[in-house]
Short mmCIF file of C-alpha atoms in Angstrom, two decimals:
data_model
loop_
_atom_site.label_atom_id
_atom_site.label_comp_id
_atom_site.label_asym_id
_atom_site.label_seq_id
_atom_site.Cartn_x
_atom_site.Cartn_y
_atom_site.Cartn_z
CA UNK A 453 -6.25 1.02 -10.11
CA UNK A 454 -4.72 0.20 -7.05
CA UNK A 455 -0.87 -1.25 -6.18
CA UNK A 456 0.84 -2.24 -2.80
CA UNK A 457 4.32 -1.69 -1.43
CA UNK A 458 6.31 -1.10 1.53
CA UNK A 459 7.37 1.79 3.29
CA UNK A 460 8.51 2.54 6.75
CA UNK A 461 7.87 -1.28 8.06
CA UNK A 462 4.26 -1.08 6.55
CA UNK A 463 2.08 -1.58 3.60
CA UNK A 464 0.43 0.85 1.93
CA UNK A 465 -2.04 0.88 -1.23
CA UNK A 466 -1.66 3.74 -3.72
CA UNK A 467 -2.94 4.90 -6.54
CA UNK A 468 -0.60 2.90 -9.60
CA UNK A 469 -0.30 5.83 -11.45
CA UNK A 470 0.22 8.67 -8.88
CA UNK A 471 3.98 9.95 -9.90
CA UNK A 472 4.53 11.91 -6.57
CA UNK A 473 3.50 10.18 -3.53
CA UNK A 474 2.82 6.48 -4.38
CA UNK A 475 5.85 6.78 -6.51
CA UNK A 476 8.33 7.69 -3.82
CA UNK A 477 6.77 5.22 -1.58
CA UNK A 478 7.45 2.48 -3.94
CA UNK A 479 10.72 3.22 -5.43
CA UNK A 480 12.11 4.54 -2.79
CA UNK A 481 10.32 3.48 0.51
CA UNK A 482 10.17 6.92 1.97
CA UNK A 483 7.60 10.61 1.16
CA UNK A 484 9.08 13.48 3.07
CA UNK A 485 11.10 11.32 5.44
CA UNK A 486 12.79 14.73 7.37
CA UNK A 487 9.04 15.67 7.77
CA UNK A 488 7.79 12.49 9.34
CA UNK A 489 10.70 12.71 11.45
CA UNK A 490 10.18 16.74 12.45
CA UNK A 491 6.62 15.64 13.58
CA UNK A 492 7.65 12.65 15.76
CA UNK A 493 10.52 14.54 17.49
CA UNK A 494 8.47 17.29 18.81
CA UNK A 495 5.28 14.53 19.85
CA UNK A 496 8.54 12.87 21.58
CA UNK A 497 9.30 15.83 23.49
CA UNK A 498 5.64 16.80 24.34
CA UNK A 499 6.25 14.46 27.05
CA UNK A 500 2.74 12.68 26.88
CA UNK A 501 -0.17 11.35 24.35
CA UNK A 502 -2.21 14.04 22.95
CA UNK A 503 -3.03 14.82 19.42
CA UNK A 504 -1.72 15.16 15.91
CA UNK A 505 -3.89 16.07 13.23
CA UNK A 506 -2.77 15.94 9.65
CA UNK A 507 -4.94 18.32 7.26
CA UNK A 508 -4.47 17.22 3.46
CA UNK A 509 -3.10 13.41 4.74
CA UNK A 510 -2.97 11.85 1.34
CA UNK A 511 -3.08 8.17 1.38
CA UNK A 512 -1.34 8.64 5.12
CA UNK A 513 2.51 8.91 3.83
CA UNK A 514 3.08 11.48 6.83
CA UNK A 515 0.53 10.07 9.46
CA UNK A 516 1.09 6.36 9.27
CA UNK A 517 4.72 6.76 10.54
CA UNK A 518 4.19 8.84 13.17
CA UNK A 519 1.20 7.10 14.51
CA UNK A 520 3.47 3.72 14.00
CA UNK A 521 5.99 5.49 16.23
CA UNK A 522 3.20 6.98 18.30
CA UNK A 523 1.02 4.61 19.11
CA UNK A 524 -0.17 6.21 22.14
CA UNK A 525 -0.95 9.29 20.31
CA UNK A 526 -4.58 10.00 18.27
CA UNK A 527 -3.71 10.99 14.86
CA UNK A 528 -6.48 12.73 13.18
CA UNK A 529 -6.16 13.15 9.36
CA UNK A 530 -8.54 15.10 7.17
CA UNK A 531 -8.14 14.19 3.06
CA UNK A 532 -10.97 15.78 1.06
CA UNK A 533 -10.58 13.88 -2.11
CA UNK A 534 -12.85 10.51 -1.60
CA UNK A 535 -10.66 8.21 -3.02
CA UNK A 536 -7.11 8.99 -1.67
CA UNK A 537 -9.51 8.95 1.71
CA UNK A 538 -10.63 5.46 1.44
CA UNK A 539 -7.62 4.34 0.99
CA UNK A 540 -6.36 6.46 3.88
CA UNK A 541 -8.45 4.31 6.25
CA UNK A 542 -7.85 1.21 4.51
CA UNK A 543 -3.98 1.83 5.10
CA UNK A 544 -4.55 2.58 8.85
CA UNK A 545 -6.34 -0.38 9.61
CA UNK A 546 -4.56 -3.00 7.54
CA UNK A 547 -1.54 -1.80 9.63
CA UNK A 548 -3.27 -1.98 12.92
CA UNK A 549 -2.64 1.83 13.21
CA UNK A 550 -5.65 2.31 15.47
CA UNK A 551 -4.44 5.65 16.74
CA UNK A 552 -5.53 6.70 13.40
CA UNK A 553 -9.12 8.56 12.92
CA UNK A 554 -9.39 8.82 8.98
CA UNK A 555 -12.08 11.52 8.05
CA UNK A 556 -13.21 12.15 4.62
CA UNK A 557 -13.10 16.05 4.53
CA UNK A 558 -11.99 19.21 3.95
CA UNK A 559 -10.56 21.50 6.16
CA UNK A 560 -11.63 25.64 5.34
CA UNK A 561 -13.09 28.90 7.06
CA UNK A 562 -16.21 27.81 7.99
CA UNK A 563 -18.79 24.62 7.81
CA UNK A 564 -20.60 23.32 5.21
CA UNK A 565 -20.30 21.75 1.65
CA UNK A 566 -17.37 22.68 -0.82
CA UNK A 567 -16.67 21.37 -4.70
CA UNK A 568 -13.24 19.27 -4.85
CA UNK A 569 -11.45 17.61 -7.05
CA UNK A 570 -12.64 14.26 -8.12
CA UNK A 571 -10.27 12.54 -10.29
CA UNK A 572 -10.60 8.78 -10.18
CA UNK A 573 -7.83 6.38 -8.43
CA UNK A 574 -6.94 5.03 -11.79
CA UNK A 575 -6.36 8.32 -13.13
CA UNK A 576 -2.14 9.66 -14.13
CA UNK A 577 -0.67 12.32 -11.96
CA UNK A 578 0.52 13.87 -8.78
CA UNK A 579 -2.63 13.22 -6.56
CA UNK A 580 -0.60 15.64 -3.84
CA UNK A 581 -1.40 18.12 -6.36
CA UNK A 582 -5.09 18.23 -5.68
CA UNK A 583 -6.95 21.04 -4.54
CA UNK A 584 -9.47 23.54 -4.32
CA UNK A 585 -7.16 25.34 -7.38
CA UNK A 586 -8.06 23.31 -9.50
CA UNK A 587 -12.15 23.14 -9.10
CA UNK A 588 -12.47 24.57 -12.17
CA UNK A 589 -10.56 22.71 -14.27
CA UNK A 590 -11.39 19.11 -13.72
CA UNK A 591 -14.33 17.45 -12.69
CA UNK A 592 -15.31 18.01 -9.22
CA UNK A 593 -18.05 16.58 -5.96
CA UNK A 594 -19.35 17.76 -3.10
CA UNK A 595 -17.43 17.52 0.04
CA UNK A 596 -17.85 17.89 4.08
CA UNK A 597 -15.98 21.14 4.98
CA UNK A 598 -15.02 21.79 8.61
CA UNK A 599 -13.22 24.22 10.57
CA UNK A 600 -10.53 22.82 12.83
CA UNK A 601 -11.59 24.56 15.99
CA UNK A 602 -14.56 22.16 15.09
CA UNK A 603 -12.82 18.69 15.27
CA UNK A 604 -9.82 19.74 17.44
CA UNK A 605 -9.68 18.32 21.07
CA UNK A 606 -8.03 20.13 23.93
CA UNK A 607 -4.85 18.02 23.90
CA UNK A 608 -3.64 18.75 20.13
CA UNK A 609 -0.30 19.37 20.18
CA UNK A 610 1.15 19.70 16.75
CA UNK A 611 -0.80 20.18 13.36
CA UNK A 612 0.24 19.76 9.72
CA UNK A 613 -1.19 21.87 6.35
CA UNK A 614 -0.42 20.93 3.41
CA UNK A 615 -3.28 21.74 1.32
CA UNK A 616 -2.03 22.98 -2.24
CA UNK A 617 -2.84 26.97 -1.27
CA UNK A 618 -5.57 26.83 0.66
CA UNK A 619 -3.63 26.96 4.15
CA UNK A 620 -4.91 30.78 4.69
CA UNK A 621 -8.71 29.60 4.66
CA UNK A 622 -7.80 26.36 7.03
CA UNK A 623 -6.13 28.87 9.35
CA UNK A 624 -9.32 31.51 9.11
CA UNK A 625 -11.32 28.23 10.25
CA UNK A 626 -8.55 27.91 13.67
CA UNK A 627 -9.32 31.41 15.26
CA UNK A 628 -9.39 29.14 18.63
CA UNK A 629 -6.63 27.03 18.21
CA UNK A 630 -4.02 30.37 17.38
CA UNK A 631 -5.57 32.06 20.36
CA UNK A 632 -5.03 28.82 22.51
CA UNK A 633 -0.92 29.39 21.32
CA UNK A 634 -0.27 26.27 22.78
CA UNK A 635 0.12 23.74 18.93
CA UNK A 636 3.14 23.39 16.56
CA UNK A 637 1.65 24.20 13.25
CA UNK A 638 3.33 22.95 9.67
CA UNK A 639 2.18 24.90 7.01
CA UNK A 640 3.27 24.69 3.67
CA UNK A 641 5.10 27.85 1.90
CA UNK A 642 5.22 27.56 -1.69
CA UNK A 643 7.74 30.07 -3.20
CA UNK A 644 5.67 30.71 -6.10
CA UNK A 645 3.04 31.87 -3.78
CA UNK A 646 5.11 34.27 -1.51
CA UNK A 647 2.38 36.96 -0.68
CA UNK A 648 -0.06 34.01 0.54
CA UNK A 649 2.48 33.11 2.60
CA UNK A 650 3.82 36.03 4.14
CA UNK A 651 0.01 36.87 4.98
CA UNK A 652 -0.19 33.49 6.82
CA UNK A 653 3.68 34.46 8.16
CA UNK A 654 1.89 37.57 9.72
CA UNK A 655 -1.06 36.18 10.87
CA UNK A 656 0.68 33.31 12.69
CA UNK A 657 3.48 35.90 14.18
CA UNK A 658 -0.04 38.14 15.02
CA UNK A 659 -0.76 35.22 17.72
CA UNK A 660 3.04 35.19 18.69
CA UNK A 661 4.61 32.40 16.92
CA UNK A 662 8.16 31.78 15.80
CA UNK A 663 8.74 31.15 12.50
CA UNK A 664 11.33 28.65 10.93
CA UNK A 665 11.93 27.47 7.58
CA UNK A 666 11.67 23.79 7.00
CA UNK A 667 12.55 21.96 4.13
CA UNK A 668 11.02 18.16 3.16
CA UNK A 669 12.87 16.39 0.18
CA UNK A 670 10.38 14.05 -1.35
CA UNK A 671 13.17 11.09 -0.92
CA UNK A 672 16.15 11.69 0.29
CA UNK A 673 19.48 11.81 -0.77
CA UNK A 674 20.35 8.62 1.10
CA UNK A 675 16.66 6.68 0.83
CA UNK A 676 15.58 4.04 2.69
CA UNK A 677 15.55 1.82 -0.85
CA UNK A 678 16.59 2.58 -3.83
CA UNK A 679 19.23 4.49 -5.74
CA UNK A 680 19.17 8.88 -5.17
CA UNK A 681 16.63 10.51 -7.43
CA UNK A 682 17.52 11.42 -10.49
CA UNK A 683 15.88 14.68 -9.70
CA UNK A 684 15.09 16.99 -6.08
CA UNK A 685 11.35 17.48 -5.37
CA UNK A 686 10.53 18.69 -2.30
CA UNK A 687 8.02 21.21 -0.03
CA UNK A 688 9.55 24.17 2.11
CA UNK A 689 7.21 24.86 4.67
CA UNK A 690 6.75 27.41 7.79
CA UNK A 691 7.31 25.24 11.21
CA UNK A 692 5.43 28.11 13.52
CA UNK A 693 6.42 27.06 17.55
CA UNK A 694 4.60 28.69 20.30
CA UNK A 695 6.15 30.47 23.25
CA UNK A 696 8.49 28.02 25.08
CA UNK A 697 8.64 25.65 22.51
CA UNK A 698 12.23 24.54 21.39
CA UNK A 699 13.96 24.74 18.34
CA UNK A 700 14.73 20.88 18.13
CA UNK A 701 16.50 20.96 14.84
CA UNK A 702 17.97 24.19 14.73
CA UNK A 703 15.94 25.30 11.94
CA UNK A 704 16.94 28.78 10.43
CA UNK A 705 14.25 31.64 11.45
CA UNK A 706 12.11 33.34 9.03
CA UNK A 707 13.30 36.90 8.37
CA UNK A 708 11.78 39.95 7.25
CA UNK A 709 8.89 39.46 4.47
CA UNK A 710 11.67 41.06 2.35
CA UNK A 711 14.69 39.03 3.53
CA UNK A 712 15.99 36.24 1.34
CA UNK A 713 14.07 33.02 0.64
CA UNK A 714 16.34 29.72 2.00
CA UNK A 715 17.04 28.45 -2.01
CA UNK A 716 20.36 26.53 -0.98
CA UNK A 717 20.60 22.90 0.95
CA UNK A 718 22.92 24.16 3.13
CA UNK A 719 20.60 26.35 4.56
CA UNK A 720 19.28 23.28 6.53
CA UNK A 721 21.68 21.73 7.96
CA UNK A 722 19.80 18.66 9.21
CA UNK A 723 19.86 17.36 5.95
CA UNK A 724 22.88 15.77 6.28
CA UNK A 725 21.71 13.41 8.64
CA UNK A 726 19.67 12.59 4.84
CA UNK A 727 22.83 11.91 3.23
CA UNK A 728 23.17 15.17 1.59
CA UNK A 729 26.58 16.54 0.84
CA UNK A 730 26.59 20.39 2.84
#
């Protein structure tokens, strides 16, 4: 059901048949490297330990690196699907990550109890794939729901979404935290999606946010083990700064809702620090 390897200087279980995220982590020692390293720059430059809360963590492929690199940060992760969430914690703590705070839910608009996805660990497929989508589809359990105004403290300073489509209804649920203006938010754009996220786009700009485009290659061009995929997978994603905050990476800004989608890796130019040729 289960199968180790190591990633990052630590050891993480995954499910043996996940072909996404356990995959990459095994053959390749590295999920979304650029994205791990986004995060840690801008908790570098926050100057001082707050908070980092990671909604749709996965088995911790994102959050265990930048706690490891952070360990005076709290890094809160929220993974609805039981499983992936269990092994989440067991991750964190056979690493000694105790910045970590694994919590078995899901992120939405309000409290209360939602129907998720329950495939089991031993189960084929891209477990990153799981979500609310696909509730009626596959076999599905009850699961905590919060809001993150709920479980955010004060001091969060940067916040990741990557929750398969659902980002609008984790953002309804953060009415506080958008007010506040003061957190880096992540959030997933998936181009097959583009009126979801040009609503979240608006909403976000609404609190006045930024908006860049930010591209995550599953495993990089040049991976920490391994030979190059044989194929590009990746997320592009909305990195939405708040007034004053710096463009670290020089990340290209999002245009008009009808303006070009970035479709090109030359459009980020930090890749090359990936081993891509630009």
């Amino acid at each position: 059901m289960l199968a180790v390897t190591q990633a990052y200087g630590l050891t993480f279980l995954y499910p043996r048949l996940d072909d996404a995220v356990g995959a990459c982590l095994r053959d390749h020692g590295e999920f979304a490297r650029p994205e791990a390293d986004l995060i840690g720059d801008y908790l570098a430059a926050a100057g001082g330990p707050g908070t980092f809360i990671d909604v749709g963590a996965n088995i911790g492929a994102i959050a265990l690196p930048v706690a490891k690199r952070h360990p005076a940060w709290r890094v809160l992760t929220l993974e609805a699907h039981r499983g992936l969430a269990g092994v989440l914690a067991a991750n964190a703590f056979g690493n000694r990550l105790f910045n970590v705070e694994p919590t078995h839910a899901a992120a939405g608009a309000a409290t209360g109890l939602a129907s998720f996805p329950a495939n089991r660990l031993s189960s084929t497929g891209n477990f990153g794939a799981l979500g609310f989508g696909l509730a009626g589809a596959v076999r599905t359990e009850q699961v905590r729901m919060c809001t993150l105004d709920e479980v955010a403290t004060p001091d969060v300073a940067f916040i990741k979404v990557d929750v398969e489509g659902f980002e609008a209804q984790v953002l309804a649920g953060a009415g506080g935290l958008l007010s506040k203006g003061s957190a880096i938010w992540l959030l997933e754009a998936n181009p097959s999606d583009r009126e979801q996220v040009q609503t979240n786009a608006g909403l976000m700009r609404h609190f006045g946010y930024r908006l860049f485009w930010f591209y995550a290659p599953f495993v990089c061009a040049a991976p920490l083990k391994g030979s190059k995929p044989a194929r590009w997978r990746g997320d592009l994603n909305l990195l939405a700064l708040p007034p004053g905050q710096p463009n670290l990476w020089d990340l290209e800004e999002v245009g008009a809702d009808d303006a070009p989608w970035p479709d090109r890796f030359d459009r980020f130019p930090y890749l090359s620090r990936y081993g891509y040729q630009l």
